[in-house]
Short mmCIF file of C-alpha atoms (C1' of nucleotides) in Angstrom, two decimals:
data_model
loop_
_atom_site.label_atom_id
_atom_site.label_comp_id
_atom_site.label_asym_id
_atom_site.label_seq_id
_atom_site.Cartn_x
_atom_site.Cartn_y
_atom_site.Cartn_z
CA MET A 914 -19.00 291.11 10.88
CA PHE A 915 -16.05 289.96 9.26
CA SER A 916 -16.45 288.23 5.85
CA PRO A 917 -13.36 286.85 4.79
CA ASP A 918 -14.12 286.26 1.18
CA LEU A 919 -14.99 289.81 0.86
CA LEU A 920 -12.28 291.48 3.27
CA PRO A 921 -9.74 291.94 0.15
CA ALA A 922 -12.05 293.88 -1.32
CA THR A 923 -11.38 296.54 1.20
CA ARG A 924 -7.81 296.43 1.40
CA SER A 925 -8.18 297.81 -2.10
CA ALA A 926 -9.09 301.10 -0.82
CA PRO A 927 -6.61 303.57 -2.76
CA PRO A 928 -4.61 305.51 -0.46
CA ALA A 929 -6.01 309.21 -0.08
CA TYR A 930 -6.52 310.71 -3.28
CA PRO A 931 -6.09 314.98 -3.72
CA LEU A 932 -9.89 315.25 -4.88
CA VAL A 933 -11.50 318.43 -4.47
CA SER A 934 -14.87 317.68 -5.78
CA GLU A 935 -15.45 314.20 -6.02
CA PRO A 936 -14.36 311.69 -3.19
CA ALA A 937 -13.21 308.18 -4.85
CA ASP A 938 -13.70 306.35 -1.64
CA LEU A 939 -16.60 306.01 1.17
CA SER A 940 -13.63 307.21 3.51
CA GLN A 941 -13.07 310.46 1.70
CA ILE A 942 -16.73 311.34 2.72
CA PHE A 943 -15.74 311.44 6.58
CA VAL A 944 -11.91 312.46 5.77
CA ARG A 945 -12.75 316.49 6.15
CA GLN A 946 -14.81 316.08 9.31
CA PRO A 947 -13.97 317.12 12.80
CA ILE A 948 -12.77 314.24 15.16
CA GLU A 949 -15.23 313.25 17.83
CA LYS A 950 -14.32 311.76 21.13
CA LEU A 951 -15.91 309.36 23.46
CA GLN A 952 -15.19 308.03 26.53
CA PRO A 953 -15.96 304.57 27.30
CA GLY A 954 -19.77 303.86 27.83
CA GLU A 955 -20.63 307.13 26.16
CA ALA A 956 -23.46 306.18 23.28
CA VAL A 957 -22.80 307.74 19.74
CA PHE A 958 -26.72 307.33 18.96
CA CYS A 959 -29.16 305.08 20.54
CA GLU A 960 -31.77 302.69 19.11
CA ALA A 961 -35.17 304.42 17.88
CA ASP A 962 -33.24 307.75 17.44
CA PRO A 963 -34.02 309.50 14.63
CA ALA A 964 -31.24 308.34 12.03
CA THR A 965 -29.47 311.35 11.45
CA ASP A 966 -25.92 310.85 10.86
CA LEU A 967 -23.50 308.27 9.89
CA VAL A 968 -20.09 307.90 11.67
CA GLN A 969 -16.96 306.31 10.62
CA VAL A 970 -14.63 304.89 13.42
CA THR A 971 -10.99 306.23 13.71
CA GLU A 972 -9.78 304.70 16.61
CA GLY A 973 -11.17 302.49 19.12
CA CYS A 974 -13.80 299.74 19.46
CA LEU A 975 -17.82 300.25 19.80
CA ARG A 976 -20.34 297.62 20.71
CA ARG A 977 -23.81 297.69 18.85
CA TYR A 978 -26.85 296.57 20.73
CA ARG A 979 -30.40 296.44 21.57
CA ILE A 980 -32.17 296.01 24.67
CA LEU A 981 -34.73 293.42 24.97
CA PRO A 982 -38.26 294.16 26.68
CA ASP A 983 -37.23 292.03 29.75
CA GLY A 984 -34.11 293.97 30.13
CA ARG A 985 -31.38 291.40 28.40
CA ARG A 986 -28.80 293.00 26.46
CA ALA A 987 -28.30 291.46 23.09
CA ILE A 988 -24.60 292.61 21.29
CA THR A 989 -25.47 292.49 17.72
CA GLY A 990 -21.69 293.62 16.53
CA PHE A 991 -18.74 295.41 17.18
CA ALA A 992 -17.08 298.27 15.43
CA PHE A 993 -13.39 298.85 14.55
CA PRO A 994 -11.66 301.58 12.89
CA GLY A 995 -12.48 301.80 9.45
CA ASP A 996 -15.86 300.86 10.22
CA VAL A 997 -19.11 303.05 9.32
CA LEU A 998 -22.20 302.50 11.42
CA GLY A 999 -25.60 303.36 10.29
CA LEU A 1000 -25.13 302.39 6.60
CA ALA A 1001 -28.23 300.52 6.89
CA SER A 1002 -30.32 302.49 8.92
CA MET A 1003 -33.37 304.13 7.24
CA ASP A 1004 -35.32 306.06 9.63
CA GLN A 1005 -34.54 305.22 12.91
CA TYR A 1006 -31.16 303.62 14.21
CA SER A 1007 -32.04 300.35 14.78
CA TYR A 1008 -29.28 299.94 17.70
CA THR A 1009 -27.70 301.64 20.36
CA ALA A 1010 -24.01 302.24 19.63
CA GLU A 1011 -21.80 302.92 22.44
CA ALA A 1012 -17.79 303.25 23.00
CA VAL A 1013 -16.08 300.09 24.62
CA THR A 1014 -12.75 301.93 24.68
CA PRO A 1015 -11.88 305.20 24.06
CA VAL A 1016 -12.97 306.16 20.74
CA LYS A 1017 -12.26 308.98 18.30
CA LEU A 1018 -14.72 309.14 15.02
CA ARG A 1019 -16.18 311.38 12.13
CA ARG A 1020 -19.62 312.19 11.48
CA VAL A 1021 -21.56 313.32 8.48
CA SER A 1022 -25.07 313.75 7.96
CA ARG A 1023 -27.06 310.93 6.36
CA ARG A 1024 -28.38 313.06 3.73
CA ARG A 1025 -25.25 314.41 2.65
CA PHE A 1026 -23.72 311.11 2.80
CA HIS A 1027 -26.32 309.50 0.55
CA ALA A 1028 -26.31 312.76 -2.18
CA LEU A 1029 -22.58 312.06 -2.38
CA VAL A 1030 -22.97 308.22 -3.00
CA ASP A 1031 -25.66 308.86 -4.94
CA ASP A 1032 -24.31 311.39 -7.34
CA SER A 1033 -21.22 309.07 -7.49
CA ALA A 1034 -21.02 306.16 -10.13
CA GLN A 1035 -17.70 305.43 -8.15
CA LEU A 1036 -19.09 305.38 -4.65
CA ARG A 1037 -22.57 303.39 -5.17
CA PRO A 1038 -20.88 300.06 -5.68
CA GLN A 1039 -18.65 300.90 -2.46
CA LEU A 1040 -22.07 301.06 -0.28
CA LEU A 1041 -23.50 298.42 -2.00
CA LEU A 1042 -20.10 296.42 -1.14
CA LYS A 1043 -20.09 297.70 2.72
CA LEU A 1044 -23.79 296.54 2.95
CA SER A 1045 -23.29 293.12 1.43
CA GLN A 1046 -20.39 292.59 3.68
CA GLU A 1047 -22.43 293.50 6.66
CA MET A 1048 -25.21 290.81 5.26
CA THR A 1049 -22.49 288.21 5.15
CA ALA A 1050 -21.61 288.71 8.31
CA ALA A 1051 -25.00 288.90 9.94
CA GLN A 1052 -25.52 285.53 8.52
CA GLU A 1053 -22.09 284.32 9.77
CA GLN A 1054 -23.38 285.37 13.09
CA MET A 1055 -26.87 283.81 12.73
CA ILE A 1056 -25.29 280.63 11.91
CA LEU A 1057 -22.69 280.75 14.98
CA LEU A 1058 -25.70 281.24 17.36
CA GLY A 1059 -27.91 278.94 15.90
CA GLN A 1060 -25.82 275.70 15.38
CA LYS A 1061 -22.44 276.14 17.50
CA GLY A 1062 -21.57 275.33 20.96
CA ALA A 1063 -19.60 277.25 23.29
CA GLU A 1064 -15.92 276.13 22.26
CA GLU A 1065 -16.98 276.93 18.46
CA ARG A 1066 -18.49 280.07 19.27
CA VAL A 1067 -15.39 281.55 21.39
CA ALA A 1068 -13.01 280.03 19.07
CA SER A 1069 -14.98 281.63 16.20
CA PHE A 1070 -14.96 285.02 18.04
CA LEU A 1071 -11.25 284.65 18.65
CA LEU A 1072 -10.09 284.37 15.41
CA THR A 1073 -12.47 286.73 13.84
CA LEU A 1074 -11.02 289.60 16.50
CA ALA A 1075 -7.68 288.27 15.35
CA ARG A 1076 -8.40 288.97 11.23
CA ARG A 1077 -9.67 292.21 12.39
CA ARG A 1078 -6.99 293.63 14.27
CA GLY A 1079 -4.24 291.75 12.82
CA ASP A 1080 -3.10 293.50 9.76
CA THR A 1081 -0.58 291.77 9.86
CA VAL A 1082 -1.25 287.69 9.47
CA ALA A 1083 0.80 285.97 12.44
CA PRO A 1084 0.33 288.36 15.41
CA VAL A 1085 -0.77 285.60 17.11
CA GLU A 1086 -1.38 287.68 20.09
CA ILE A 1087 -4.84 289.67 20.32
CA GLU A 1088 -5.86 292.29 22.93
CA ILE A 1089 -9.43 292.21 23.52
CA PRO A 1090 -10.93 295.52 24.06
CA MET A 1091 -14.18 294.56 25.47
CA SER A 1092 -15.22 292.70 28.95
CA ARG A 1093 -16.24 289.31 29.33
CA LEU A 1094 -19.74 290.27 29.59
CA ASP A 1095 -19.47 292.42 26.41
CA MET A 1096 -18.47 288.81 24.75
CA ALA A 1097 -21.10 287.00 26.43
CA ASP A 1098 -23.80 289.29 25.02
CA TYR A 1099 -22.64 289.23 21.77
CA LEU A 1100 -22.23 285.34 21.92
CA GLY A 1101 -25.29 284.46 23.16
CA PHE A 1102 -23.82 283.15 26.81
CA THR A 1103 -23.47 284.07 30.19
CA ILE A 1104 -20.16 285.40 31.66
CA GLU A 1105 -19.24 282.15 33.47
CA THR A 1106 -19.84 280.14 30.33
CA VAL A 1107 -17.29 282.42 28.52
CA CYS A 1108 -14.70 282.18 31.21
CA ARG A 1109 -15.03 278.58 31.61
CA THR A 1110 -14.55 278.19 27.85
CA ILE A 1111 -11.79 280.27 27.88
CA THR A 1112 -10.05 278.17 30.25
CA LYS A 1113 -10.71 275.19 28.57
CA LEU A 1114 -9.31 276.28 25.22
CA LYS A 1115 -6.25 277.12 27.44
CA ASP A 1116 -6.28 273.79 29.15
CA ALA A 1117 -6.63 272.53 25.75
CA GLY A 1118 -3.05 274.47 24.96
CA LEU A 1119 -5.14 276.39 21.85
CA ILE A 1120 -4.65 279.79 23.52
CA SER A 1121 -2.59 280.98 26.68
CA LEU A 1122 -3.44 283.98 28.54
CA LYS A 1123 -0.54 286.91 28.94
CA ASP A 1124 -3.28 288.96 30.88
CA ARG A 1125 -6.94 289.05 31.11
CA ARG A 1126 -7.15 290.88 27.93
CA THR A 1127 -4.39 289.60 25.93
CA ILE A 1128 -5.01 286.30 24.48
CA ARG A 1129 -2.17 284.56 22.23
CA LEU A 1130 -3.57 282.04 19.65
CA CYS A 1131 -1.11 279.01 20.27
CA ASN A 1132 -2.59 276.96 17.24
CA VAL A 1133 -4.53 278.39 14.83
CA THR A 1134 -5.05 275.61 13.03
CA ALA A 1135 -6.55 273.60 15.74
CA LEU A 1136 -8.63 276.75 16.57
CA GLN A 1137 -9.94 277.05 13.19
CA GLN A 1138 -11.16 273.28 13.28
CA GLN A 1139 -12.39 274.07 17.07
CA ALA A 1140 -14.26 277.08 15.47
CA GLY A 1141 -16.10 274.71 12.60
CA GLU A 1142 -14.15 276.72 9.72
CA ALA A 1143 -13.01 274.65 7.06
CA ASP A 1144 -9.67 273.93 6.66
CA GLU A 1145 -8.89 275.39 3.50
CA ASN A 1146 -5.30 274.12 3.50
CA SER A 1147 -6.26 270.40 3.75
CA VAL A 1148 -7.60 270.38 0.36
CA MET B 862 -37.65 290.51 7.54
CA PHE B 863 -39.80 293.19 8.86
CA SER B 864 -38.93 296.32 10.02
CA PRO B 865 -42.37 298.42 10.49
CA ASP B 866 -40.17 301.45 11.47
CA LEU B 867 -38.84 301.49 8.03
CA LEU B 868 -41.25 301.05 5.88
CA PRO B 869 -42.96 304.64 6.15
CA ALA B 870 -39.59 305.88 3.73
CA THR B 871 -41.16 303.05 1.18
CA ARG B 872 -44.30 304.99 1.32
CA SER B 873 -42.47 308.17 0.11
CA ALA B 874 -41.88 306.49 -3.42
CA PRO B 875 -44.34 308.41 -5.98
CA PRO B 876 -47.05 306.66 -7.78
CA ALA B 877 -46.32 304.27 -10.76
CA TYR B 878 -45.54 306.50 -13.63
CA PRO B 879 -46.90 305.95 -17.08
CA LEU B 880 -42.80 305.42 -18.13
CA VAL B 881 -41.70 303.09 -21.18
CA SER B 882 -38.05 302.95 -20.65
CA GLU B 883 -37.74 303.25 -16.89
CA PRO B 884 -39.26 301.06 -14.42
CA ALA B 885 -40.72 303.07 -11.48
CA ASP B 886 -40.71 299.78 -9.11
CA LEU B 887 -38.02 297.39 -8.30
CA SER B 888 -40.79 294.76 -9.26
CA GLN B 889 -41.15 296.25 -12.41
CA ILE B 890 -37.43 294.96 -13.25
CA PHE B 891 -38.54 291.41 -13.31
CA VAL B 892 -42.24 291.70 -14.77
CA ARG B 893 -41.56 291.15 -18.50
CA GLN B 894 -39.24 288.09 -17.58
CA PRO B 895 -40.58 284.47 -18.13
CA ILE B 896 -41.94 282.81 -15.30
CA GLU B 897 -40.05 279.54 -14.08
CA LYS B 898 -41.26 276.72 -11.98
CA LEU B 899 -39.69 274.66 -9.66
CA GLN B 900 -40.39 271.33 -7.85
CA PRO B 901 -39.86 271.23 -3.66
CA GLY B 902 -36.39 270.62 -3.16
CA GLU B 903 -35.10 272.07 -6.40
CA ALA B 904 -32.50 274.43 -6.14
CA VAL B 905 -32.61 277.99 -7.59
CA PHE B 906 -28.69 278.32 -6.96
CA CYS B 907 -26.19 277.28 -4.81
CA GLU B 908 -23.71 278.17 -2.23
CA ALA B 909 -20.67 279.54 -3.96
CA ASP B 910 -22.06 279.60 -7.42
CA PRO B 911 -20.58 282.54 -9.47
CA ALA B 912 -23.73 285.15 -8.44
CA THR B 913 -25.15 285.73 -12.06
CA ASP B 914 -28.95 286.63 -11.37
CA LEU B 915 -31.24 287.60 -8.94
CA VAL B 916 -34.61 286.22 -8.88
CA GLN B 917 -37.94 287.31 -7.64
CA VAL B 918 -40.35 284.85 -6.00
CA THR B 919 -43.86 284.82 -7.36
CA GLU B 920 -45.32 282.00 -6.14
CA GLY B 921 -44.79 279.56 -3.23
CA CYS B 922 -41.83 279.48 -0.60
CA LEU B 923 -38.35 278.75 -0.70
CA ARG B 924 -35.38 278.16 1.84
CA ARG B 925 -31.79 279.99 2.25
CA TYR B 926 -29.47 277.67 3.74
CA ARG B 927 -25.70 276.81 4.27
CA ILE B 928 -24.57 273.40 4.97
CA LEU B 929 -21.88 273.66 7.56
CA PRO B 930 -18.46 271.77 7.22
CA ASP B 931 -19.94 268.87 9.68
CA GLY B 932 -23.22 268.03 7.50
CA ARG B 933 -25.46 270.32 9.59
CA ARG B 934 -27.33 272.56 7.75
CA ALA B 935 -28.32 276.22 9.04
CA ILE B 936 -31.62 277.83 7.43
CA THR B 937 -30.88 281.83 7.42
CA GLY B 938 -34.48 282.41 5.96
CA PHE B 939 -37.32 281.91 3.91
CA ALA B 940 -38.52 283.61 0.95
CA PHE B 941 -42.15 284.39 -0.26
CA PRO B 942 -43.78 286.07 -2.97
CA GLY B 943 -42.56 289.43 -3.50
CA ASP B 944 -38.97 288.65 -2.17
CA VAL B 945 -36.10 289.20 -3.96
CA LEU B 946 -32.90 286.54 -3.81
CA GLY B 947 -29.73 287.70 -4.51
CA LEU B 948 -30.03 291.31 -3.74
CA ALA B 949 -27.23 291.45 -1.32
CA SER B 950 -24.82 288.97 -3.26
CA MET B 951 -21.58 290.41 -4.75
CA ASP B 952 -19.63 287.67 -6.24
CA GLN B 953 -20.82 284.26 -5.34
CA TYR B 954 -23.92 283.44 -3.66
CA SER B 955 -23.43 282.95 0.20
CA TYR B 956 -26.28 280.34 0.38
CA THR B 957 -28.18 277.74 -1.40
CA ALA B 958 -31.80 278.79 -2.54
CA GLU B 959 -34.14 275.68 -2.91
CA ALA B 960 -37.89 275.61 -3.20
CA VAL B 961 -39.88 274.28 -0.18
CA THR B 962 -43.21 274.12 -2.01
CA PRO B 963 -43.59 274.44 -5.50
CA VAL B 964 -42.52 277.77 -6.50
CA LYS B 965 -42.79 280.37 -9.79
CA LEU B 966 -40.07 283.09 -10.00
CA ARG B 967 -38.75 285.38 -12.67
CA ARG B 968 -35.21 285.71 -13.20
CA VAL B 969 -32.62 288.59 -14.31
CA SER B 970 -29.17 288.66 -15.05
CA ARG B 971 -27.50 290.63 -11.84
CA ARG B 972 -25.57 292.81 -14.40
CA ARG B 973 -29.08 294.37 -16.12
CA PHE B 974 -30.29 294.52 -12.57
CA HIS B 975 -27.78 296.68 -11.46
CA ALA B 976 -27.31 298.84 -14.73
CA LEU B 977 -31.27 299.34 -14.13
CA VAL B 978 -30.97 300.27 -10.52
CA ASP B 979 -27.80 302.43 -11.14
CA ASP B 980 -29.27 304.22 -13.82
CA SER B 981 -32.36 305.30 -11.87
CA ALA B 982 -32.73 307.69 -9.13
CA GLN B 983 -36.11 306.12 -8.48
CA LEU B 984 -34.88 302.69 -7.75
CA ARG B 985 -31.75 303.27 -5.98
CA PRO B 986 -33.23 304.33 -2.82
CA GLN B 987 -35.59 301.03 -3.02
CA LEU B 988 -32.72 298.77 -3.33
CA LEU B 989 -31.16 300.34 -0.18
CA LEU B 990 -34.55 300.10 1.63
CA LYS B 991 -34.70 296.28 0.65
CA LEU B 992 -31.45 295.58 1.86
CA SER B 993 -31.95 297.53 5.12
CA GLN B 994 -34.91 295.45 5.47
CA GLU B 995 -32.73 292.41 5.18
CA MET B 996 -30.31 293.66 7.80
CA THR B 997 -33.28 294.30 10.21
CA ALA B 998 -34.55 290.71 9.52
CA ALA B 999 -31.00 289.27 10.05
CA GLN B 1000 -30.35 291.36 13.35
CA GLU B 1001 -33.97 290.32 15.02
CA GLN B 1002 -32.76 286.36 14.06
CA MET B 1003 -29.47 287.21 15.75
CA ILE B 1004 -31.71 288.40 18.37
CA LEU B 1005 -34.05 285.62 18.60
CA LEU B 1006 -31.06 282.69 18.26
CA GLY B 1007 -28.76 284.24 21.01
CA GLN B 1008 -31.32 285.58 23.45
CA LYS B 1009 -34.59 283.69 23.35
CA GLY B 1010 -35.62 280.24 24.78
CA ALA B 1011 -37.95 277.48 22.86
CA GLU B 1012 -41.12 279.21 22.97
CA GLU B 1013 -40.00 282.37 22.37
CA ARG B 1014 -38.35 281.51 19.21
CA VAL B 1015 -41.52 279.26 18.07
CA ALA B 1016 -44.03 282.01 19.02
CA SER B 1017 -41.87 284.76 17.14
CA PHE B 1018 -41.90 282.37 14.17
CA LEU B 1019 -45.33 281.84 14.13
CA LEU B 1020 -46.29 285.22 14.66
CA THR B 1021 -43.65 286.27 11.74
CA LEU B 1022 -45.22 284.00 9.50
CA ALA B 1023 -48.88 285.23 10.34
CA ARG B 1024 -47.58 288.87 9.39
CA ARG B 1025 -45.92 287.56 6.35
CA ARG B 1026 -48.59 285.65 4.72
CA GLY B 1027 -51.54 287.55 6.35
CA ASP B 1028 -51.96 290.25 3.64
CA THR B 1029 -55.36 290.40 6.27
CA VAL B 1030 -54.46 291.88 9.50
CA ALA B 1031 -57.06 288.82 11.48
CA PRO B 1032 -56.40 285.60 9.94
CA VAL B 1033 -55.25 284.03 12.88
CA GLU B 1034 -55.16 280.70 10.72
CA ILE B 1035 -51.76 280.22 9.16
CA GLU B 1036 -50.62 277.39 6.50
CA ILE B 1037 -46.97 276.48 7.30
CA PRO B 1038 -45.44 275.51 4.10
CA MET B 1039 -42.39 274.05 5.75
CA SER B 1040 -41.56 271.14 7.79
CA ARG B 1041 -40.71 270.60 11.37
CA LEU B 1042 -36.89 270.06 10.13
CA ASP B 1043 -36.94 273.43 8.30
CA MET B 1044 -38.44 275.10 11.17
CA ALA B 1045 -35.96 273.24 13.46
CA ASP B 1046 -32.84 274.16 11.33
CA TYR B 1047 -34.20 277.81 11.21
CA LEU B 1048 -35.10 278.43 14.81
CA GLY B 1049 -31.81 276.73 16.00
CA PHE B 1050 -33.31 273.58 17.62
CA THR B 1051 -34.10 270.08 16.70
CA ILE B 1052 -37.26 268.75 15.56
CA GLU B 1053 -38.20 267.38 18.93
CA THR B 1054 -37.61 270.57 20.51
CA VAL B 1055 -39.86 272.21 17.87
CA CYS B 1056 -42.73 269.88 18.40
CA ARG B 1057 -42.67 269.65 22.02
CA THR B 1058 -42.69 273.55 21.83
CA ILE B 1059 -45.66 273.55 19.72
CA THR B 1060 -47.48 271.14 21.80
CA LYS B 1061 -46.78 273.38 24.72
CA LEU B 1062 -48.19 276.24 23.16
CA LYS B 1063 -51.40 274.21 22.16
CA ASP B 1064 -51.60 273.05 25.68
CA ALA B 1065 -51.64 276.26 26.80
CA GLY B 1066 -54.27 277.44 24.67
CA LEU B 1067 -52.15 280.02 22.77
CA ILE B 1068 -52.58 278.19 19.34
CA SER B 1069 -54.63 275.25 18.27
CA LEU B 1070 -53.55 272.61 14.97
CA LYS B 1071 -56.19 272.27 12.44
CA ASP B 1072 -53.71 269.66 10.87
CA ARG B 1073 -50.09 269.37 11.13
CA ARG B 1074 -49.48 272.12 8.61
CA THR B 1075 -52.34 274.18 9.72
CA ILE B 1076 -52.18 276.42 12.66
CA ARG B 1077 -54.77 278.71 14.33
CA LEU B 1078 -53.38 281.22 16.57
CA CYS B 1079 -56.07 281.62 19.45
CA ASN B 1080 -54.47 284.47 21.40
CA VAL B 1081 -52.17 286.80 19.57
CA THR B 1082 -51.47 289.07 22.24
CA ALA B 1083 -50.08 286.29 24.74
CA LEU B 1084 -48.48 284.72 21.79
CA GLN B 1085 -46.51 288.04 21.53
CA GLN B 1086 -45.89 288.31 24.96
CA GLN B 1087 -44.67 284.63 24.98
CA ALA B 1088 -42.45 285.83 21.77
CA GLY B 1089 -41.06 288.87 24.01
CA GLU B 1090 -42.18 291.44 21.49
CA ALA B 1091 -43.02 294.71 23.78
CA ASP B 1092 -46.76 295.19 23.81
CA GLU B 1093 -47.21 298.40 22.23
CA ASN B 1094 -50.87 298.77 22.69
CA SER B 1095 -50.27 298.35 26.57
CA VAL B 1096 -47.99 301.60 26.58
"C1'" DC C 1218 -55.11 248.02 4.10
"C1'" DG C 1219 -50.00 248.49 4.32
"C1'" DT C 1220 -46.06 250.89 3.64
"C1'" DT C 1221 -43.41 254.55 4.43
"C1'" DG C 1222 -41.76 259.11 5.78
"C1'" DA C 1223 -43.01 262.90 8.97
"C1'" DA C 1224 -44.45 263.93 13.04
"C1'" DT C 1225 -44.92 263.28 17.95
"C1'" DT C 1226 -44.15 261.57 22.32
"C1'" DG C 1227 -40.97 259.60 26.17
"C1'" DA C 1228 -36.61 258.19 28.74
"C1'" DT C 1229 -32.39 259.99 29.75
"C1'" DA C 1230 -27.51 262.53 28.80
"C1'" DC C 1231 -25.44 266.76 28.35
"C1'" DT C 1232 -24.46 272.10 27.93
"C1'" DG C 1233 -25.03 275.73 29.73
"C1'" DG C 1234 -27.74 278.54 33.04
"C1'" DT C 1235 -28.00 280.02 38.08
"C1'" DC C 1236 -26.51 280.87 42.60
"C1'" DA C 1237 -22.51 281.47 45.23
"C1'" DA C 1238 -18.24 281.99 46.81
"C1'" DT C 1239 -13.11 283.06 45.66
"C1'" DT C 1240 -9.47 285.21 43.16
"C1'" DC C 1241 -7.45 288.76 40.69
"C1'" DT C 1242 -6.40 293.24 39.11
"C1'" DA C 1243 -6.75 298.42 38.88
"C1'" DG C 1244 -7.17 302.19 41.72
"C1'" DT C 1245 -7.04 304.68 46.14
"C1'" DG C 1246 -5.59 306.67 50.00
"C1'" DG C 1247 -2.56 306.20 54.25
"C1'" DC D 825 5.25 301.33 49.21
"C1'" DC D 826 1.91 299.08 51.12
"C1'" DA D 827 -2.44 297.74 52.49
"C1'" DC D 828 -7.65 298.55 51.52
"C1'" DT D 829 -11.41 298.75 48.55
"C1'" DA D 830 -14.51 297.76 44.42
"C1'" DG D 831 -15.36 295.64 40.32
"C1'" DA D 832 -14.09 292.26 36.95
"C1'" DA D 833 -13.05 287.77 36.60
"C1'" DT D 834 -12.76 282.91 37.75
"C1'" DT D 835 -14.25 278.51 39.58
"C1'" DG D 836 -17.60 275.34 41.94
"C1'" DA D 837 -22.01 272.97 42.90
"C1'" DC D 838 -26.13 272.47 41.28
"C1'" DC D 839 -30.23 272.98 38.18
"C1'" DA D 840 -32.92 273.74 33.78
"C1'" DG D 841 -33.69 273.11 28.91
"C1'" DT D 842 -32.55 271.36 25.13
"C1'" DA D 843 -30.28 267.24 22.42
"C1'" DT D 844 -30.12 262.40 21.85
"C1'" DC D 845 -31.73 257.97 21.16
"C1'" DA D 846 -35.90 255.29 21.00
"C1'" DA D 847 -40.20 254.06 20.34
"C1'" DT D 848 -44.82 254.86 18.87
"C1'" DT D 849 -48.76 257.51 16.12
"C1'" DC D 850 -50.13 259.68 12.52
"C1'" DA D 851 -51.52 260.96 7.47
"C1'" DA D 852 -50.49 260.47 2.12
"C1'" DC D 853 -50.33 257.17 -0.78
"C1'" DG D 854 -50.19 253.09 -3.63
#
DNA sequence: CGTTGAATTGATACTGGTCAATTCTAGTGG
DNA sequence: CCACTAGAATTGACCAGTATCAATTCAACG
């Protein structure tokens, strides 16, 4: 969901051009569309629905998930402002997208989106970049789920959230929009394990809780080690 | 790796034109290139190398993996004939690709590949389809690793291999090209757990071993249930 | 045949899951 | 403003599944 090496490229998104006919940026495709609002728990679209639209998140946080045959819920990712949902969908959506917080978003038809992108030599590489970022994020998540233990997963998650929301580099205090259950279903754990792990990180002095949804990262370097991230400063 | 719902879209690609200059199919891009051969263990490219080329596998099996800071190896996928490596790479490769068996492949420069695709209204949707299939596969793997137990993971893996290799639907006897260690690093387990799980499936009569690398799927339906796949016939 | 690395099996330890309280917090109504 | 309530979060005790460590068996190859 977050590929540190690739993020800088996103930042390079130019400020809104006064374009008429040809968008210079993927976001431009959405910018004229009306804002839709969702309350927490409302779905944008559901798994297996025909994939008619793409949406760009303007405000808030969504979860993307699938329900397994036995009822378990697997959250495959969260979406934040600027993210586009449905990019990699072809025929049907492969997951349900649902508001975690109150959400504002803009919608365009998949047909129109792809027509615009397909016509623009500017936009085509931007789409590929986005897809490649999604792939990188998915690979990171595969590694997290396949190889890492509880403290590594939770530390990674918090750092990822911090990078995602912290447009500033230093805030070190992050607002967690989702519930412990959401975190658990994303990290491949139970609520209880997520709780206990947060407690451990707190007791170790790596984080502190302002309230249950606000976490301060006290020692980012130690957290990165805990997360199993190579410390690039130490080279 | 396999997205049944998405495949139909590919079908809509028109039949091969007798074109001279413009390939009608992604594979055409590779078809004129010389064959390269690799011995088991040889790498096609390494993580963090500049992503100069794409390769299409002609014969054999490769693994894609990353080495974590602490030395663990996470295999993110295997590649078989027809697969293209490097599709989602932008600047650098995000994984190492290494031959499992003797491999034959064809290589084109990323620049040339993207120039051809970008120029062809035929090819562009094919690239998107491939990427979307990769995303779907990555999501499946996230779910497997995050939610499923040992027997589910191994059963899923065997079924996936069977679908992949079995151009025929019924063979039920699959040659496993990779070692137990490869399977373990892919499934997020240790060698021992993979072994014990295979033994369990064997004792339960779901599979039998011809030799250590040849597994017969005795009861595909039961395996699918074991894998946590919804039985679509039972509806 | 003996050697060697892969695969399997066994015994035990550890991590995370399950089940059951308990505490916290945001609402709600008195 | 203060209980009261309901759901979320946390903690604890115990259990299950997987890892770890240690043999042992197997199979290809010289």
